[in-house]
């Protein structure tokens, strides 16, 4: 399985960190060459493309040296390569840096953009764009938000401090506030708290569902901020961080978030083309925590705003 290791001898290229694949420790190696190994182990890339990358010096060893196509396979060795997408679709929105110092960078992520390279997006992920823009190859997100969600993402700059910032989220000592636009339900008394058990949908891996079995593993506080006709803007404060938690909870309350393509029903499969004019009206508005390194209170607020849907939308 390819992954992204921490090897200072293998730098990022144009903001893209290297992926790594390890040769099995079997002796003698069952593959006559590095080209044969890569072609079999990572068949998503055509053998001719592997040959081109090897000839261009785009496959490296642990010392950062180029590897030849016909080089023998050294058992246990690691090979590094850079993920490339020849026809990556551009995301027609720009990220914005909200705050930056020597330890943290906070950015506003637009809708539709993944935080890190995933699926069909590499260079148009937030992390790669920020690395290209700032020249800081050590940027690493200390938390994630869904690709469909806009708003604040906090990045750590110093690798030696990364675990301290990650611990904030593991220990649930971060205050996060979101905003969402959904149909107003006047019969629903707010503020309210939704607790439930959320599990992956066995029929659609990209969705989550509430299940009555087992103890609750998710909690969200919901409050009303503004009314505009049949639509309302809500503040959502998650206590836990389950995947799609806010979307699932709002849907369960009878208030699916405007623009949601997965809840209450699937309107677009994960591989289908997106309509950039119809974003999910969900925004990571604010985040606050006590800095585990300096002890200072940190608080950041998104500079983005949600577009209200048409009254009949």
mmCIF file of C-alpha atoms in Angstrom, residues 47 54 64 66 90 101 119-120 134 142 157 192 219 272 289 296 311:
data_model
loop_
_atom_site.group_PDB
_atom_site.id
_atom_site.type_symbol
_atom_site.label_atom_id
_atom_site.label_comp_id
_atom_site.label_asym_id
_atom_site.label_seq_id
_atom_site.Cartn_x
_atom_site.Cartn_y
_atom_site.Cartn_z
ATOM 1 C CA UNK A 47 3.631 0.167 -17.340
ATOM 2 C CA UNK A 54 11.764 5.899 -14.173
ATOM 3 C CA UNK A 64 16.832 10.467 -2.810
ATOM 4 C CA UNK A 66 16.892 8.140 -9.049
ATOM 5 C CA UNK A 90 -9.607 22.652 -11.678
ATOM 6 C CA UNK A 101 2.770 32.697 12.452
ATOM 7 C CA UNK A 119 -9.594 10.921 -5.345
ATOM 8 C CA UNK A 120 -9.332 13.049 -8.497
ATOM 9 C CA UNK A 134 3.851 29.703 0.888
ATOM 10 C CA UNK A 142 -4.262 19.154 12.499
ATOM 11 C CA UNK A 157 4.102 24.152 10.550
ATOM 12 C CA UNK A 192 -31.575 21.591 21.165
ATOM 13 C CA UNK A 219 -23.500 14.810 19.838
ATOM 14 C CA UNK A 272 -20.353 11.957 -10.918
ATOM 15 C CA UNK A 289 -8.444 26.284 21.754
ATOM 16 C CA UNK A 296 -2.073 31.226 24.748
ATOM 17 C CA UNK A 311 -36.940 30.685 -1.766
#
